[in-house]
PDB file of C-alpha atoms in Angstrom:
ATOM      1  CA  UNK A 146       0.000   0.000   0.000  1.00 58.00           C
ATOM      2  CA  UNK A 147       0.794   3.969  -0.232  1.00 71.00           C
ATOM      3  CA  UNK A 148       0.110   6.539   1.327  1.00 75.00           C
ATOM      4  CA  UNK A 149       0.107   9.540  -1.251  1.00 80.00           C
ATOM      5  CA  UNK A 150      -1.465  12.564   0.372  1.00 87.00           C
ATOM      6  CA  UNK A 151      -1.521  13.637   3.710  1.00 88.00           C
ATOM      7  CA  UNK A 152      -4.860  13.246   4.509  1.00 91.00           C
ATOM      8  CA  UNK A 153      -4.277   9.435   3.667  1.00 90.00           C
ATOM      9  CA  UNK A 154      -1.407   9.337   6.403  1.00 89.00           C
ATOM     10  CA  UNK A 155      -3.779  11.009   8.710  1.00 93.00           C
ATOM     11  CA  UNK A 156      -6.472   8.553   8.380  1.00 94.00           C
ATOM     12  CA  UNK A 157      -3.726   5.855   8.842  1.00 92.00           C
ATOM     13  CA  UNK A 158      -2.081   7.389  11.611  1.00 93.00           C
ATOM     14  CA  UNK A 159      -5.407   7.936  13.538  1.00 95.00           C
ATOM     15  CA  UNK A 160      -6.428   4.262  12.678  1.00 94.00           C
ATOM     16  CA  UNK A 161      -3.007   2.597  14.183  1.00 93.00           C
ATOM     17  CA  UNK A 162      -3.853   5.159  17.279  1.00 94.00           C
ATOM     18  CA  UNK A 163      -7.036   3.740  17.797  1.00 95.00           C
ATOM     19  CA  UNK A 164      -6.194   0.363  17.362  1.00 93.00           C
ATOM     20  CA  UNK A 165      -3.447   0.403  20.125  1.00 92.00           C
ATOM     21  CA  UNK A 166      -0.832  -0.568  17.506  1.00 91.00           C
ATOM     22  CA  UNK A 167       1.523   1.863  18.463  1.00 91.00           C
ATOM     23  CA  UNK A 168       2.865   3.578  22.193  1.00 90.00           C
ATOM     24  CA  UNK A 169       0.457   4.934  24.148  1.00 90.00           C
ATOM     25  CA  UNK A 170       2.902   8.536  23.778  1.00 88.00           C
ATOM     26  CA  UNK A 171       1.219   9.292  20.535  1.00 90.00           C
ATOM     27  CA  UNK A 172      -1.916  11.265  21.544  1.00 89.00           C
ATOM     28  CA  UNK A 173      -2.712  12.363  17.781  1.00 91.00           C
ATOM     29  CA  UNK A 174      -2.170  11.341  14.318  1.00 93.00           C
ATOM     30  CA  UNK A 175       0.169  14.109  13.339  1.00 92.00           C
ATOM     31  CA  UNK A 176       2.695  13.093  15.679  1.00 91.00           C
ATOM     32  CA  UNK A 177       2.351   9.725  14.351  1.00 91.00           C
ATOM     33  CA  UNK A 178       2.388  11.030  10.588  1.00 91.00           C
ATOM     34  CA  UNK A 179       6.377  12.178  11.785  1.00 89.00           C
ATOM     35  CA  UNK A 180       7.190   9.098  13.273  1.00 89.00           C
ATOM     36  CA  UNK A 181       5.685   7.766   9.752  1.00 87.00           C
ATOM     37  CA  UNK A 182       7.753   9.814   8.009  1.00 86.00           C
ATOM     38  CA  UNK A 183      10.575   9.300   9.952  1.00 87.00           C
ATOM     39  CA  UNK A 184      10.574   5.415   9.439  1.00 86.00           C
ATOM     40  CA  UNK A 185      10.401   5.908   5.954  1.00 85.00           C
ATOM     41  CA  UNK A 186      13.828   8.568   5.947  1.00 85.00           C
ATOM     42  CA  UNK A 187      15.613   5.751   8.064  1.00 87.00           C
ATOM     43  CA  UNK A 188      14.784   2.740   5.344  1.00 88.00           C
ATOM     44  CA  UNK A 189      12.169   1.333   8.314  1.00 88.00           C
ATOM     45  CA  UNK A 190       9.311  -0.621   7.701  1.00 87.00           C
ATOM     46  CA  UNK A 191       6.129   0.633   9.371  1.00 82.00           C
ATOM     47  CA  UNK A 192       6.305  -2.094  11.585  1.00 85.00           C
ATOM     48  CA  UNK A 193       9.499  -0.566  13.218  1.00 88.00           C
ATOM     49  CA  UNK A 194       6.506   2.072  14.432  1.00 88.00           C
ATOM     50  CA  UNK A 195       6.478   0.151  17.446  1.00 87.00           C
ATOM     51  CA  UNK A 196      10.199   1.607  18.314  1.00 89.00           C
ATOM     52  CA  UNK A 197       8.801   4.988  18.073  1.00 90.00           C
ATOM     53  CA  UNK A 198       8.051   7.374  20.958  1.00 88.00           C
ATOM     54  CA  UNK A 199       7.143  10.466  21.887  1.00 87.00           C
ATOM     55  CA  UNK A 200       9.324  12.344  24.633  1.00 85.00           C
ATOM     56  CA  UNK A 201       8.567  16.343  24.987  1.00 82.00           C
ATOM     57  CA  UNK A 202       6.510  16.469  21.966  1.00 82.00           C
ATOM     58  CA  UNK A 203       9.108  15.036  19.694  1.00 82.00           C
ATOM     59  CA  UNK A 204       9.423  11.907  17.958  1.00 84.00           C
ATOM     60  CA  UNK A 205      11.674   9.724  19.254  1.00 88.00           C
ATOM     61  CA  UNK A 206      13.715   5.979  18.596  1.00 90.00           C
ATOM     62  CA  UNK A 207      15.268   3.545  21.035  1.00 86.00           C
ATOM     63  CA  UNK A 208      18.813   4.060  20.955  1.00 85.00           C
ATOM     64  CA  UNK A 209      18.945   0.194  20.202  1.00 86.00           C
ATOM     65  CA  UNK A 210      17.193   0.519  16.488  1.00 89.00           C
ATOM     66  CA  UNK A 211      19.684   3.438  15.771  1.00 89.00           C
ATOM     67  CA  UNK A 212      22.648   0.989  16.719  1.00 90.00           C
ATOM     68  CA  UNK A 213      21.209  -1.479  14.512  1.00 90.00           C
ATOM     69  CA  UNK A 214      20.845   1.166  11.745  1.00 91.00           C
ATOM     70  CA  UNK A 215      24.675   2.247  11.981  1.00 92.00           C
ATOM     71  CA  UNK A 216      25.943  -1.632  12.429  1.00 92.00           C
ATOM     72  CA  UNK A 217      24.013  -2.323   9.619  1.00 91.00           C
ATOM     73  CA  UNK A 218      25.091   0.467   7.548  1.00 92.00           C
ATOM     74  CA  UNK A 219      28.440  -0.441   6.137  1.00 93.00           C
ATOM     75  CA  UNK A 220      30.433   2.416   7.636  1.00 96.00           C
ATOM     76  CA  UNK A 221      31.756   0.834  10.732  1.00 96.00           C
ATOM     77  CA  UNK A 222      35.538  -0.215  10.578  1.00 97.00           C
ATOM     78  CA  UNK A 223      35.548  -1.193  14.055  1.00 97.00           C
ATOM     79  CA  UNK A 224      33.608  -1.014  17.271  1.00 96.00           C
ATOM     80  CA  UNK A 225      35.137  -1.607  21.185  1.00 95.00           C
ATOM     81  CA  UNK A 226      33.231  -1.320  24.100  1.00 94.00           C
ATOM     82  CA  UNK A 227      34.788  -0.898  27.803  1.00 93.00           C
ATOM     83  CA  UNK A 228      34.197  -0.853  31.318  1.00 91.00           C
ATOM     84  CA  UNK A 229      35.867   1.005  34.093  1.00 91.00           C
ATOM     85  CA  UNK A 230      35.650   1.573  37.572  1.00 87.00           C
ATOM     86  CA  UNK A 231      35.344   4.998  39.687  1.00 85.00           C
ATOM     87  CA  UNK A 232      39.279   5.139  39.547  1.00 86.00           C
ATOM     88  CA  UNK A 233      39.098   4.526  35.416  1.00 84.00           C
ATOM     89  CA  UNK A 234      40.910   1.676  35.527  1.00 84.00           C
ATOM     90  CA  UNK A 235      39.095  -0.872  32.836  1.00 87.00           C
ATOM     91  CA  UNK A 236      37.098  -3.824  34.173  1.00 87.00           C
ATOM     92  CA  UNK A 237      37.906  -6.311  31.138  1.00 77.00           C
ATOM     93  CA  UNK A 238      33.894  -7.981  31.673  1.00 72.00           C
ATOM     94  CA  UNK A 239      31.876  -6.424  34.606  1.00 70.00           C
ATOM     95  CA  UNK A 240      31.386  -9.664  36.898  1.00 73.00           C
ATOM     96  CA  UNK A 241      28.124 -10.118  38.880  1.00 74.00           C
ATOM     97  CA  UNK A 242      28.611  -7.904  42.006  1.00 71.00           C
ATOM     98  CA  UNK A 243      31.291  -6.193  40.270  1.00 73.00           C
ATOM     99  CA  UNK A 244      31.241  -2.590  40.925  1.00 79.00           C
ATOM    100  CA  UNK A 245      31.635  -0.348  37.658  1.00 82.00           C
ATOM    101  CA  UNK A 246      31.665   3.472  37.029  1.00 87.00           C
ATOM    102  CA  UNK A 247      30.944   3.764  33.698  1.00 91.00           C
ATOM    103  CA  UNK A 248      31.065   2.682  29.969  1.00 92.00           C
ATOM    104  CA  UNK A 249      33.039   3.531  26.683  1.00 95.00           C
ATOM    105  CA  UNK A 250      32.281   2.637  23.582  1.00 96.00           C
ATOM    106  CA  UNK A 251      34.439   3.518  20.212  1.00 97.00           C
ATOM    107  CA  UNK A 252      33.976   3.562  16.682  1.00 97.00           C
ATOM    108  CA  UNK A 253      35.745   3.848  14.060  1.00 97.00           C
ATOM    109  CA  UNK A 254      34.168   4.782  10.571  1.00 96.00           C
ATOM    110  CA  UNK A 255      35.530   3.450   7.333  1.00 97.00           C
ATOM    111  CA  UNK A 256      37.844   5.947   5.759  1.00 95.00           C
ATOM    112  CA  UNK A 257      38.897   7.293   8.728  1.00 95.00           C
ATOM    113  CA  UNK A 258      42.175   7.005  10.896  1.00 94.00           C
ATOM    114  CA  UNK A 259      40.867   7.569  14.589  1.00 96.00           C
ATOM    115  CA  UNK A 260      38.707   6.030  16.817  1.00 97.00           C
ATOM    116  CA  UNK A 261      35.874   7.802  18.321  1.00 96.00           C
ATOM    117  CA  UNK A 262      34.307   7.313  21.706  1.00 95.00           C
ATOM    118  CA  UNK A 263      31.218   8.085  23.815  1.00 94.00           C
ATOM    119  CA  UNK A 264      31.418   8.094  27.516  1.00 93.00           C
ATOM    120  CA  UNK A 265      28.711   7.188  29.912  1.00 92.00           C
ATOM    121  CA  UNK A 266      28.730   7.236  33.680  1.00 90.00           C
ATOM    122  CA  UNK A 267      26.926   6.721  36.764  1.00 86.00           C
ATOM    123  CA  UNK A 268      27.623  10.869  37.529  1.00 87.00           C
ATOM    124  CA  UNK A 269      25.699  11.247  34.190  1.00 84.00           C
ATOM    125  CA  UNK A 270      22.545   9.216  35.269  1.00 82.00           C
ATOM    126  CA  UNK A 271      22.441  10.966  38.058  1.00 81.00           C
ATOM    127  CA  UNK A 272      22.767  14.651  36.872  1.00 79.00           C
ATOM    128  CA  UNK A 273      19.894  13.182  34.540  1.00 75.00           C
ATOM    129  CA  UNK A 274      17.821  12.753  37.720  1.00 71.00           C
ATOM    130  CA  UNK A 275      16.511   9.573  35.887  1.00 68.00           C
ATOM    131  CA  UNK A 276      13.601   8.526  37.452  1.00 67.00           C
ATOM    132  CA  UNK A 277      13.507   5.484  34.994  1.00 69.00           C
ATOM    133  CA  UNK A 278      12.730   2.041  37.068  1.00 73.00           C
ATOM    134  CA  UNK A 279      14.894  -0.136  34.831  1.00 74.00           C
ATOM    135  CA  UNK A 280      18.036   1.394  35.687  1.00 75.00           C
ATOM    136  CA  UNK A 281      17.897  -0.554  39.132  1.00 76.00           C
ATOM    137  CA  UNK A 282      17.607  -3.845  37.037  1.00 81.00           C
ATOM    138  CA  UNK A 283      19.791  -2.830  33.783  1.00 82.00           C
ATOM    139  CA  UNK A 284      22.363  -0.319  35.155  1.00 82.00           C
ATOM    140  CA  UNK A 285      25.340  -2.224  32.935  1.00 84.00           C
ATOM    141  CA  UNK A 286      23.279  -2.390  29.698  1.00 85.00           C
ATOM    142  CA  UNK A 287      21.955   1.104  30.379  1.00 85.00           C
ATOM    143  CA  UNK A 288      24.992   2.555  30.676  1.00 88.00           C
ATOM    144  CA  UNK A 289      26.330   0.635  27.551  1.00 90.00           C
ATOM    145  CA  UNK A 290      23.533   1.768  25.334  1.00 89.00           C
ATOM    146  CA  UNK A 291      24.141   5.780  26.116  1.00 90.00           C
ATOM    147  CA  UNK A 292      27.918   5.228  25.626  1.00 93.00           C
ATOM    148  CA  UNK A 293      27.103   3.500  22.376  1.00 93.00           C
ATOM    149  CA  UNK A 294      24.080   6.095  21.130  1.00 91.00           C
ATOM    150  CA  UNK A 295      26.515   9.160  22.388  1.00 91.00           C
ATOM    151  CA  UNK A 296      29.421   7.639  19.658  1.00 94.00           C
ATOM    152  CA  UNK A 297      27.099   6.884  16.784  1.00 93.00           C
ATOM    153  CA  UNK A 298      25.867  10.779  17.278  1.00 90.00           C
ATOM    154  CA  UNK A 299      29.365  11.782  17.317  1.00 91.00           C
ATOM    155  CA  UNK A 300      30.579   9.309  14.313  1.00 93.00           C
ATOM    156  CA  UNK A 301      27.365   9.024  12.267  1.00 93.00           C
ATOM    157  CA  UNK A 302      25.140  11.736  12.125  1.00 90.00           C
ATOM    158  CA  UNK A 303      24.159  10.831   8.597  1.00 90.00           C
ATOM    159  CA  UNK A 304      23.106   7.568   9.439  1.00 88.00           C
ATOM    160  CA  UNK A 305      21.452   9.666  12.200  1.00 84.00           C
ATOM    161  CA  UNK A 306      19.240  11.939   9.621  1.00 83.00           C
ATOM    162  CA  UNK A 307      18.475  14.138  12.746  1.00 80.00           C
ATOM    163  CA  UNK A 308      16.452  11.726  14.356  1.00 84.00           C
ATOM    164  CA  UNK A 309      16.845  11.940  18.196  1.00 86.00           C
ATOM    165  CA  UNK A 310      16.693   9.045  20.329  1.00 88.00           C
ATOM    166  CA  UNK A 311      14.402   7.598  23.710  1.00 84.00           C
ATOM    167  CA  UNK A 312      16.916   7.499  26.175  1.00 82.00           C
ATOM    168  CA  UNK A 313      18.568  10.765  25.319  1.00 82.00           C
ATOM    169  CA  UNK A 314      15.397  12.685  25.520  1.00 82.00           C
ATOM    170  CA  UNK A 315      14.300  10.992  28.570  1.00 77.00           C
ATOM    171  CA  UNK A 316      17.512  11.738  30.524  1.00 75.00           C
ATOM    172  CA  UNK A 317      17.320  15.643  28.933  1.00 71.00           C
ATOM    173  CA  UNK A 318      17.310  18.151  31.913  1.00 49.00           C
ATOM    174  CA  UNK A 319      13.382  18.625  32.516  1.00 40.00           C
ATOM    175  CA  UNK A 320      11.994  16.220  30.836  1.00 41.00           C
ATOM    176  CA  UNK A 321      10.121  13.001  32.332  1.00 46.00           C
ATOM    177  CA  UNK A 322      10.873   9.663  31.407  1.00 41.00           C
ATOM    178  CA  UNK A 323       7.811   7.488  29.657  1.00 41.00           C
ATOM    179  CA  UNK A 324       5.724   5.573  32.109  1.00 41.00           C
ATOM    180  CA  UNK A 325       6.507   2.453  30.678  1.00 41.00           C
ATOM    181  CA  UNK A 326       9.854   0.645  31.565  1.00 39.00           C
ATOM    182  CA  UNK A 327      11.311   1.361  28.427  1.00 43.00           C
ATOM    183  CA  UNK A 328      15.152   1.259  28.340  1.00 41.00           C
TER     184      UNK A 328
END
């Protein structure tokens, strides 16, 4: 199927609302008809709807999906991830009961000579002032992701295309996270 006018995305947009197909965040069809849009910019199906969210008014992607999109995207030379404790030395594999400070994940993009990296900490969450439940089950993977989503902003904006993510909007000063336990 298309959808060739506006009005078109409208009525589909209001249909998937009332249907419960996507998050409960959308609250009217032209928020949707962004997210819509947006899937289509990224090379998404519609069913990657589902990964969509709205956080402040904006449209919004789990960090996860973006991941995917750079991974999948043929620019990545080489990815490392590491851990390290509140004194920076590097944990080679948190162990359970381990205590860890933080994350750091590096790419680097075909063509280039450098590595870049995206830092994520326990002193970030909290100047976040988070209120997201997960973190007290997920704190390693949490911290991981944001690392991970802070070096694809840094490395590939243009797999990016401006699209901001979840977890970045939900730890944004002022801004609450979604009621669900999303990550």
């Amino acid at each position: 199927y298309s959808l060739n006018t506006i009005g078109e995305q409208m009525t589909y947009a209001q249909w998937l609302i009332d249907k419960k197909l996507v998050s409960e965040t959308f609250k009217n069809p032209a928020q949707l008809v962004v997210a819509i849009q947006l899937c289509k910019d990224l090379d998404l199906p519609n069913s990657a709807l589902s990964c969509f969210y709205v956080v402040g008014g904006k449209a919004a992607i789990f960090g996860d999906v973006l991941i995917g999109l750079v991974m999948g995207s043929n620019k990545v030379a080489d990815k490392k991830i590491e851990w390290f404790g509140e004194d920076g030395v590097i944990i080679d594999i948190p162990k359970k009961g381990q205590k860890f400070f933080g994350c750091k994940v590096s790419y680097k993009r075909i063509g280039f000579e450098s590595y870049v990296s995206g830092i994520y900490t326990l002193d970030d969450k909290e100047a976040s002032r988070s209120t997201n439940p997960t973190w007290a089950k997920f704190e390693k993977d949490l911290l991981w992701r944001r690392a991970d989503v802070r070096a694809v902003k840094a490395v590939f904006p243009d797999t990016m295309k401006g699209i901001e993510t979840v977890e970045y909007l939900q730890d944004s000063d002022g801004i609450k996270t979604l009621k669900s336990s999303t990550a």
